[in-house]
Structures are given as C-alpha cells and as structure tokens.
Coordinates of C-alpha atoms and ligand atoms in Angstrom, one line a residue:
V1 CA 144.5 220.5 -75.6
T2 CA 147.8 221.5 -74.1
G3 CA 149.0 224.8 -75.5
T4 CA 145.7 225.9 -76.9
R5 CA 145.8 229.7 -77.0
V6 CA 142.6 231.2 -75.9
L7 CA 141.4 234.8 -75.6
A8 CA 138.8 235.2 -72.8
A9 CA 137.1 238.5 -73.6
G10 CA 134.7 238.9 -70.6
D11 CA 132.8 241.9 -69.3
H12 CA 131.3 243.0 -66.0
F13 CA 128.5 240.4 -66.2
L14 CA 130.2 237.4 -67.8
L15 CA 133.4 238.0 -65.8
T16 CA 136.7 237.3 -67.4
T17 CA 137.7 235.4 -64.2
L18 CA 134.6 233.1 -64.7
L19 CA 135.7 232.4 -68.3
R20 CA 139.3 231.8 -67.2
E21 CA 138.4 229.4 -64.4
A22 CA 135.9 227.5 -66.6
L23 CA 138.6 227.2 -69.4
R24 CA 141.2 225.9 -66.9
D25 CA 138.7 223.3 -65.5
E26 CA 137.9 222.1 -69.0
L27 CA 141.3 222.3 -70.7
G28 CA 143.7 221.9 -67.8
D29 CA 146.6 224.2 -66.8
G30 CA 148.2 223.6 -70.2
C31 CA 146.0 226.0 -72.1
R32 CA 147.2 229.6 -72.4
V33 CA 144.5 232.1 -71.6
R34 CA 144.9 235.8 -72.4
E35 CA 142.4 238.1 -70.9
L36 CA 140.5 241.2 -72.1
T37 CA 137.7 242.9 -70.2
L38 CA 135.0 244.8 -72.2
P39 CA 133.2 247.8 -70.8
W40 CA 129.6 246.4 -70.9
P41 CA 127.3 247.1 -69.0
A42 CA 129.1 250.3 -67.7
E43 CA 128.9 251.3 -71.4
P44 CA 125.8 250.1 -73.2
Y45 CA 126.4 247.7 -76.2
R46 CA 126.2 249.4 -79.6
P47 CA 126.8 248.7 -83.3
V48 CA 130.5 248.4 -84.1
S49 CA 131.3 248.6 -87.8
E50 CA 128.9 246.1 -89.5
V51 CA 128.0 244.1 -86.3
D52 CA 125.3 244.8 -83.8
E53 CA 125.1 244.7 -80.0
A54 CA 128.9 244.8 -79.4
S55 CA 131.2 246.2 -76.7
G56 CA 134.8 247.4 -76.9
D57 CA 136.7 248.4 -80.0
E58 CA 138.1 246.5 -82.9
N59 CA 141.8 247.6 -82.5
R60 CA 142.0 246.5 -78.8
L61 CA 140.4 243.2 -79.8
I62 CA 142.9 242.7 -82.6
E63 CA 145.8 243.4 -80.2
A64 CA 144.5 241.0 -77.6
L65 CA 143.9 238.2 -80.2
A66 CA 147.6 238.1 -81.3
G67 CA 148.4 234.4 -81.8
A68 CA 145.1 233.2 -80.3
E69 CA 143.4 230.2 -82.0
V70 CA 140.2 230.5 -79.9
A71 CA 138.2 233.4 -78.5
V72 CA 135.4 233.2 -76.0
T73 CA 133.2 236.3 -75.4
Q74 CA 129.7 237.7 -75.0
F75 CA 130.0 241.1 -76.8
A76 CA 133.4 241.5 -78.5
P77 CA 133.0 243.0 -82.0
F78 CA 134.1 240.2 -84.4
T79 CA 133.9 242.3 -87.6
R80 CA 135.4 241.6 -91.0
K81 CA 138.4 243.8 -90.1
V82 CA 139.1 241.7 -86.9
F83 CA 138.9 238.4 -88.8
G84 CA 141.3 239.8 -91.4
R85 CA 143.8 240.7 -88.7
A86 CA 143.7 237.4 -86.6
P87 CA 145.1 234.8 -89.0
R88 CA 145.6 232.0 -86.4
L89 CA 142.0 232.3 -85.1
R90 CA 139.9 229.1 -85.8
L91 CA 137.1 229.2 -83.2
V92 CA 134.9 232.0 -81.7
V93 CA 132.5 230.9 -79.0
V94 CA 129.8 233.6 -78.3
S95 CA 127.9 233.1 -75.0
R96 CA 124.6 234.4 -76.4
G97 CA 121.5 232.9 -78.0
G98 CA 122.4 234.5 -81.4
P99 CA 125.9 235.6 -82.3
V100 CA 124.8 239.1 -83.6
N101 CA 128.2 240.6 -82.7
V102 CA 129.9 238.3 -85.2
N103 CA 130.1 238.8 -89.0
L104 CA 129.3 235.2 -89.8
E105 CA 130.1 235.6 -93.5
A106 CA 133.5 237.0 -92.8
A107 CA 134.2 234.2 -90.2
T108 CA 133.3 231.6 -92.7
E109 CA 135.5 233.2 -95.4
H110 CA 138.4 233.2 -92.9
D111 CA 137.7 229.5 -91.9
V112 CA 136.7 230.4 -88.3
A113 CA 133.9 228.3 -86.7
V114 CA 131.4 230.4 -84.7
C115 CA 129.5 228.7 -81.8
H116 CA 126.8 230.2 -79.7
L117 CA 124.6 229.1 -76.7
P118 CA 120.9 228.8 -77.7
G119 CA 118.6 229.3 -74.7
R120 CA 121.4 230.2 -72.4
N121 CA 119.3 232.5 -70.3
A122 CA 115.8 231.1 -71.1
D123 CA 115.0 230.2 -67.5
A124 CA 116.1 233.6 -66.2
V125 CA 114.0 235.5 -68.9
A126 CA 111.0 233.2 -68.3
E127 CA 111.0 233.7 -64.5
F128 CA 111.5 237.4 -65.0
S129 CA 108.6 237.7 -67.5
F130 CA 106.3 235.9 -65.2
G131 CA 107.3 238.2 -62.3
L132 CA 106.9 241.3 -64.5
T133 CA 103.4 240.1 -65.4
V134 CA 102.5 239.7 -61.7
A135 CA 104.0 243.1 -60.9
T136 CA 102.0 244.7 -63.7
C137 CA 98.7 242.9 -63.0
R138 CA 98.8 243.4 -59.2
N139 CA 100.1 246.9 -58.5
L140 CA 103.3 245.5 -57.1
A141 CA 105.6 248.2 -58.5
A142 CA 103.1 251.0 -58.1
G143 CA 102.4 250.0 -54.4
H144 CA 106.1 250.0 -53.7
A145 CA 106.7 253.3 -55.4
S146 CA 103.8 254.9 -53.3
L147 CA 105.2 253.7 -50.0
A148 CA 108.9 254.2 -50.8
G149 CA 108.5 257.6 -52.2
G150 CA 107.3 259.3 -49.0
G151 CA 105.7 256.7 -46.9
R152 CA 102.1 257.6 -47.6
W153 CA 99.8 254.6 -47.1
P154 CA 98.0 254.3 -50.5
G155 CA 94.4 253.2 -49.8
H156 CA 93.2 253.5 -53.4
F157 CA 94.8 250.2 -54.4
N158 CA 92.0 248.5 -52.4
Q159 CA 89.3 250.2 -54.5
Y160 CA 87.6 248.0 -57.0
G161 CA 88.6 250.2 -59.9
H162 CA 92.3 250.0 -59.0
A163 CA 92.5 246.4 -58.0
G164 CA 94.3 244.1 -60.3
M165 CA 93.6 240.7 -62.0
E166 CA 94.7 237.2 -61.1
L167 CA 96.6 234.9 -63.4
S168 CA 94.6 231.9 -62.3
G169 CA 91.8 231.5 -64.8
A170 CA 93.1 234.3 -67.1
T171 CA 93.7 233.7 -70.8
V172 CA 97.3 234.4 -71.5
G173 CA 98.5 234.7 -75.1
L174 CA 102.2 234.0 -75.9
V175 CA 103.6 235.4 -79.1
G176 CA 106.7 233.3 -79.9
Y177 CA 107.0 229.8 -78.4
G178 CA 110.8 229.2 -78.4
A179 CA 113.1 228.6 -75.5
V180 CA 111.6 231.4 -73.4
G181 CA 108.0 231.3 -74.5
R182 CA 107.8 227.5 -73.8
R183 CA 109.1 228.1 -70.2
V184 CA 106.8 231.0 -69.6
G185 CA 103.9 228.8 -70.8
R186 CA 104.8 226.2 -68.1
L187 CA 104.8 228.9 -65.4
F188 CA 101.4 230.3 -66.4
T189 CA 99.9 226.8 -66.8
A190 CA 101.1 225.9 -63.3
C191 CA 99.1 228.8 -61.8
G192 CA 95.9 227.9 -63.5
A193 CA 95.9 230.2 -66.5
R194 CA 94.6 229.2 -69.9
V195 CA 97.6 229.5 -72.2
L196 CA 97.5 230.1 -75.9
A197 CA 100.6 230.3 -78.2
H198 CA 101.1 231.8 -81.6
D199 CA 104.4 230.7 -83.4
P200 CA 104.3 229.8 -87.0
Y201 CA 107.6 227.8 -86.8
V202 CA 107.0 225.6 -83.8
A203 CA 104.9 222.4 -84.1
D204 CA 105.2 220.7 -80.7
L205 CA 103.3 222.5 -77.9
E206 CA 103.4 221.3 -74.3
P207 CA 100.3 219.7 -72.9
G208 CA 97.6 222.2 -71.9
V209 CA 99.0 224.9 -74.3
I210 CA 96.6 225.8 -77.2
R211 CA 98.0 226.6 -80.6
V212 CA 96.5 229.7 -82.3
D213 CA 97.4 230.0 -86.0
A214 CA 96.3 233.6 -86.6
L215 CA 97.9 236.2 -84.3
A216 CA 94.7 238.3 -84.5
D217 CA 92.7 235.4 -83.0
L218 CA 95.1 235.1 -80.1
L219 CA 95.1 238.9 -79.4
A220 CA 91.3 239.1 -79.5
V221 CA 90.8 236.7 -76.5
S222 CA 93.9 237.2 -74.3
R223 CA 93.7 239.3 -71.2
I224 CA 97.5 239.1 -70.9
V225 CA 99.7 239.1 -73.9
S226 CA 103.4 238.2 -73.4
L227 CA 105.9 238.7 -76.3
H228 CA 108.7 236.1 -76.8
Q229 CA 109.3 236.2 -80.6
R230 CA 112.7 236.7 -82.2
L231 CA 113.3 240.0 -83.9
T232 CA 113.2 239.3 -87.6
E233 CA 112.1 241.3 -90.7
R234 CA 108.7 239.7 -90.2
T235 CA 108.3 240.5 -86.5
R236 CA 109.7 244.0 -86.6
G237 CA 106.7 246.2 -85.7
Q238 CA 104.5 243.1 -85.4
I239 CA 102.5 244.6 -82.5
G240 CA 101.1 248.0 -83.6
A241 CA 98.0 250.1 -83.0
A242 CA 95.8 247.7 -84.9
E243 CA 97.0 244.6 -83.0
I244 CA 96.7 246.4 -79.6
G245 CA 93.3 247.5 -80.6
L246 CA 92.2 243.8 -81.0
M247 CA 93.1 243.0 -77.3
P248 CA 90.1 243.1 -74.9
A249 CA 89.6 246.3 -73.0
G250 CA 91.5 246.3 -69.7
S251 CA 94.1 243.8 -70.7
V252 CA 97.9 243.8 -70.1
L253 CA 100.9 243.6 -72.4
V254 CA 104.3 242.4 -71.4
N255 CA 107.5 242.7 -73.6
T256 CA 110.8 241.1 -72.6
A257 CA 111.7 240.2 -76.2
R258 CA 113.0 243.1 -78.2
G259 CA 111.9 246.7 -78.5
A260 CA 111.5 246.7 -82.2
V261 CA 108.7 244.1 -82.2
L262 CA 106.3 246.7 -80.5
D263 CA 105.1 250.1 -81.5
Y264 CA 105.6 252.0 -78.3
D265 CA 103.7 255.1 -79.3
A266 CA 100.7 252.9 -80.0
L267 CA 101.2 251.3 -76.6
C268 CA 101.3 254.7 -74.8
D269 CA 98.1 255.8 -76.7
A270 CA 96.4 252.6 -75.5
L271 CA 97.5 253.2 -71.9
D272 CA 96.5 256.9 -72.0
S273 CA 93.1 256.0 -73.3
G274 CA 92.6 253.3 -70.7
H275 CA 92.2 250.6 -73.4
L276 CA 95.1 248.7 -71.8
A277 CA 95.1 248.4 -68.0
G278 CA 98.9 248.2 -67.9
A279 CA 102.1 247.1 -69.5
G280 CA 105.4 245.5 -68.3
L281 CA 108.5 246.3 -70.3
D282 CA 112.1 245.2 -70.1
V283 CA 113.1 246.2 -73.6
Y284 CA 112.8 249.5 -75.5
P285 CA 112.9 251.2 -78.9
V286 CA 116.1 252.9 -77.9
E287 CA 118.4 251.6 -75.1
P288 CA 119.2 253.3 -72.8
L289 CA 115.9 255.1 -72.8
P290 CA 116.6 258.8 -73.2
A291 CA 115.5 261.2 -70.3
G292 CA 112.1 262.7 -71.1
H293 CA 111.0 259.8 -73.2
R294 CA 107.2 259.3 -73.4
L295 CA 107.5 255.9 -71.8
L296 CA 108.9 257.5 -68.6
R297 CA 105.8 259.8 -68.4
T298 CA 103.1 257.2 -69.1
R299 CA 101.0 255.8 -66.3
N300 CA 100.4 252.1 -65.5
L301 CA 103.7 250.9 -66.8
V302 CA 106.2 248.7 -64.9
L303 CA 109.7 249.4 -66.4
T304 CA 112.9 247.4 -65.9
P305 CA 116.2 248.2 -67.6
H306 CA 116.8 245.2 -69.9
V307 CA 117.8 242.8 -67.1
A308 CA 115.5 239.8 -67.7
G309 CA 118.4 237.6 -68.9
C310 CA 120.8 238.7 -66.1
S311 CA 121.1 236.2 -63.2
R312 CA 124.4 235.1 -61.7
D313 CA 123.4 231.5 -62.6
V314 CA 123.3 232.6 -66.3
A315 CA 126.9 234.0 -66.1
R316 CA 128.3 230.9 -64.4
R317 CA 126.5 228.5 -66.6
A318 CA 127.4 230.4 -69.8
A319 CA 131.1 230.3 -68.9
R320 CA 131.0 226.6 -68.3
R321 CA 129.1 226.0 -71.6
C322 CA 131.6 228.1 -73.6
A323 CA 134.5 226.2 -72.1
A324 CA 132.9 222.9 -72.8
E325 CA 132.5 223.9 -76.5
V326 CA 136.2 224.9 -76.6
G327 CA 137.0 221.5 -75.0
R328 CA 135.0 219.6 -77.7
W329 CA 136.8 221.6 -80.4
A330 CA 140.3 221.1 -78.9
R331 CA 139.6 217.3 -78.7
G332 CA 138.3 217.2 -82.3
G333 CA 134.8 216.2 -81.2
P334 CA 131.6 217.4 -82.7
L335 CA 130.6 220.9 -81.6
A336 CA 127.2 221.4 -79.9
N337 CA 126.0 224.6 -81.5
C338 CA 128.0 225.8 -84.6
A339 CA 126.4 228.6 -86.6
N340 CA 128.6 228.1 -89.7
P341 CA 129.1 224.3 -89.9
A342 CA 130.5 224.5 -93.4
V343 CA 133.8 225.6 -91.9
L344 CA 134.1 222.3 -90.1
E345 CA 134.1 220.4 -93.3
G346 CA 137.5 221.9 -94.0
T347 CA 140.7 221.1 -92.1
S348 CA 140.3 223.6 -89.3
V349 CA 139.4 221.1 -86.5
P350 CA 142.4 219.3 -85.0
E351 CA 142.5 215.5 -85.1
V352 CA 141.6 213.6 -82.0
S353 CA 144.9 212.8 -80.3
Ligands
NAD1 N1 115.1 240.9 -72.0 C1 116.2 240.1 -72.1 O1 117.1 240.2 -71.2 C2 116.3 239.0 -73.1 C3 117.2 238.0 -72.9 C4 117.3 236.9 -73.8 C5 116.4 236.9 -74.9 N2 115.5 237.9 -75.1 C6 114.6 237.9 -76.2 O2 113.6 237.0 -75.9 C7 113.0 236.5 -77.1 C8 112.9 235.0 -77.0 O3 114.1 234.4 -76.9 P1 114.3 232.8 -77.1 O4 115.6 232.5 -76.5 O5 113.1 232.1 -76.6 O6 114.4 232.8 -78.6 P2 114.1 231.5 -79.6 O7 114.8 231.7 -80.9 O8 114.3 230.2 -78.8 O9 112.5 231.7 -79.8 C9 111.9 232.7 -80.5 C10 110.7 232.2 -81.2 O10 110.1 233.3 -82.0 C11 109.4 232.6 -83.0 N3 109.0 233.5 -84.1 C12 109.7 233.9 -85.2 N4 108.9 234.6 -86.0 C13 107.7 234.7 -85.4 C14 106.5 235.3 -85.8 N5 106.4 235.9 -86.9 N6 105.4 235.1 -84.9 C15 105.6 234.5 -83.7 N7 106.7 233.8 -83.4 C16 107.8 233.9 -84.2 C17 110.4 231.5 -83.5 O11 109.8 230.5 -84.2 C18 110.9 231.0 -82.1 O12 110.3 229.9 -81.7 C19 113.9 237.0 -78.2 O13 113.4 238.1 -78.8 C20 115.2 237.3 -77.5 O14 116.0 238.3 -78.2 C21 115.5 238.9 -74.2

C-alpha cells in the first residue's frame, strides 16, 4: 500500500479533495496522490475520441498520469491513446454505474483492470424520479412558476379540469427494474400505488410488484409510466408514438433514464393533443438542450437539467467506494466490481504482503 501512486482526477461534483481524503483514509499517508480537476459540469461531458460522456482532454490526462499505477475518476477520457501512453497504469476506478468513458478493450489489451460502481446513485435517482412524478401529477412546478413569475394567485389550479391525480391507488408502470427501478417501485408501493414492472432481464421482483412480460400490456393500463431501463441497442427509441398511443388518455410519463430511449417529438405531439396530461423529464435527446428546442415551448412539462443522480451524499459515498476498491487492489484482495476480470488472471495484481 505504501508508495502506491494514484491519480485522483475529480471534477466539480466528485471533488478532487473528496477523492484525496478518501484515498488517504483508505491507504494511509504513504500513498502518493497526484491531482487533476476536470471541467465538468462547467463544461458538459462529451465524446472524446472513441469514448463517450467524458470531460477534459487526453493530453492533459496523459501528462497527469506520468508514473501512476492507479487512477480514480468519474469522467476522465480513458481512450486507447491514453492507455498506450501510461505504461505503469494497472487499475482505473470509475465512479459511475457504467464505465462508458473507458475503452474497455484497450484497457484489457494494456493489462489495466477497470472497476466501476454499480448503483452508486440509485437512491438519489429513485427519490428524484418519485419527486418529479409528484411535481408532474400535482401542478407543483406549474404552481411555483405562476406565483414566482409575477405573484399572480392562480385560481385555475383548483378547477376540476386542471387538478392533478394522486399516486395512492394509481397504476404505475416501471420500464426497467434495475437498481433505480426497484427503489422507485418501493417508494410508489409505500404510498399505495399498484406497481407493475417490465424488465426482460430481472427475475426477482419485490413483494407487491407485478411482473408484466409485454411492454404493450404495461403501457395499456398505467396512468403513470416511469422509465428506468439502460440505454442499449434494444431500448434505443423503445418508447415512440405507438407506445405513447397505448397509454390511457390523461396519463403521465416520466423519464430520468436516458434521452435516447424516448421519441421526444412523439411526446410533444401527445402533450399538444392532450393525450398525455403531463411529462416529467430529467434527460434529453441533446444535452444541454439548445435554446428554442420544442421541449422548451411545450406545455405540461416539468423539466430538470439532468440532476437526478446528483446529491452530495452520492459524491461522498462514491469517493469512499472508489478508495475502498483501490485499497482492495493494493492489498491483493478480490475487487468488488471489475468490468474486465480477465486482466486479473494475469500478474497485474500485487501479492498480499
Ligand atoms: N438522470 C440521472 O441523473 C441518472 C443517473 C443515474 C442513472 N441514470 C439512468 O437511469 C437508468 C437506470 O439506472 P440503473 O442504475 O437502475 O441501471 P441498472 O443497469 O441497474 O438497471 C437498468 C435495467 O434496465 C433493464 N433493461 C435492459 N433492457 C431492457 C428492456 N429492453 N426493457 C426493459 N428493461 C430493460 C435491465 O435489465 C436493468 O435491470 C439508466 O438508464 C441510467 O443510465 C440516470
């Protein structure tokens, strides 16, 4: 453990200081921590060379990595070029559910183990999704906007036609029942909703949650549909005009998953026609949303700027979980979440001393 050389590449959410303190707590003062701070979220993440959702540039990362055996980051661009120029590197810990900013194939070829943190912000996203649903169903954001934007007391929210729907007794359909979907299900169940879930890859549902094998069957009966599936080739564009058309008139759609799972033009059409009563969105087809985008002009939307996963607890916990993974690696113990375990069968992990 003593002398382990680590690059802590933080940003303005997962602070470099949080990473440094967590590494010191885990490895002791003997570890040598070099620091780099990436520009996210002051600059949105973007594709860098062949990797996605990255922040900062390859050359500065290569410079900062000089001599490092371990790197800990949320968004640094670990591309083929970076692995080719960091010969001592043996471990990259990415504080995200999926390490999409790492070229996994290149990491494996260069004998670098890549670890990630599945479900790292699942509680934050679940609580936020639940809140976004309440805000969408009960005029919470619209009421605030009416009052704050001029102080006019808006009586129309008390008219029957504008009044919202309760979650208690509503049928809620979850598309995707992973770390987030499962937690969202618990929150809806607790307030008396009937919860359905569609996820072809999950067998164990919690008590009270009803499995629905065909997506169309779930959509046809859900007054609230909440999206929690991973973006894959199969889920890209999964919710389009036909799927929205299956939802009962007056229902609500919430998306905190990824923009590409939903056809936003079809969503705006359904809001304009009144088929959907409202929608709550945290993720978009393009981020940041360009000025003048149709979503910014469509009524009955509650919009938040991709913040569901951002709580201070997430940043602090992520720093500690990353440091714990580095500690396991440095002591030669088994890693908790390695995305390319084939590397560990080589000689890259130090012996227990
Ligand atoms: N808005 C935010 O800030 C934020 C933060 C974190 C995660 N997310 C997104 O939230 C979503 C859920 O995250 P998670 O941590 O629960 O991921 P997860 O991998 O634990 O769960 C995703 C689930 O999607 C399911 N799935 C895959 N293909 C499907 C299909 N065709 N139909 C239905 N389900 C399918 C998987 O089986 C899995 O259970 C992801 O899209 C993730 O990118 C958003």
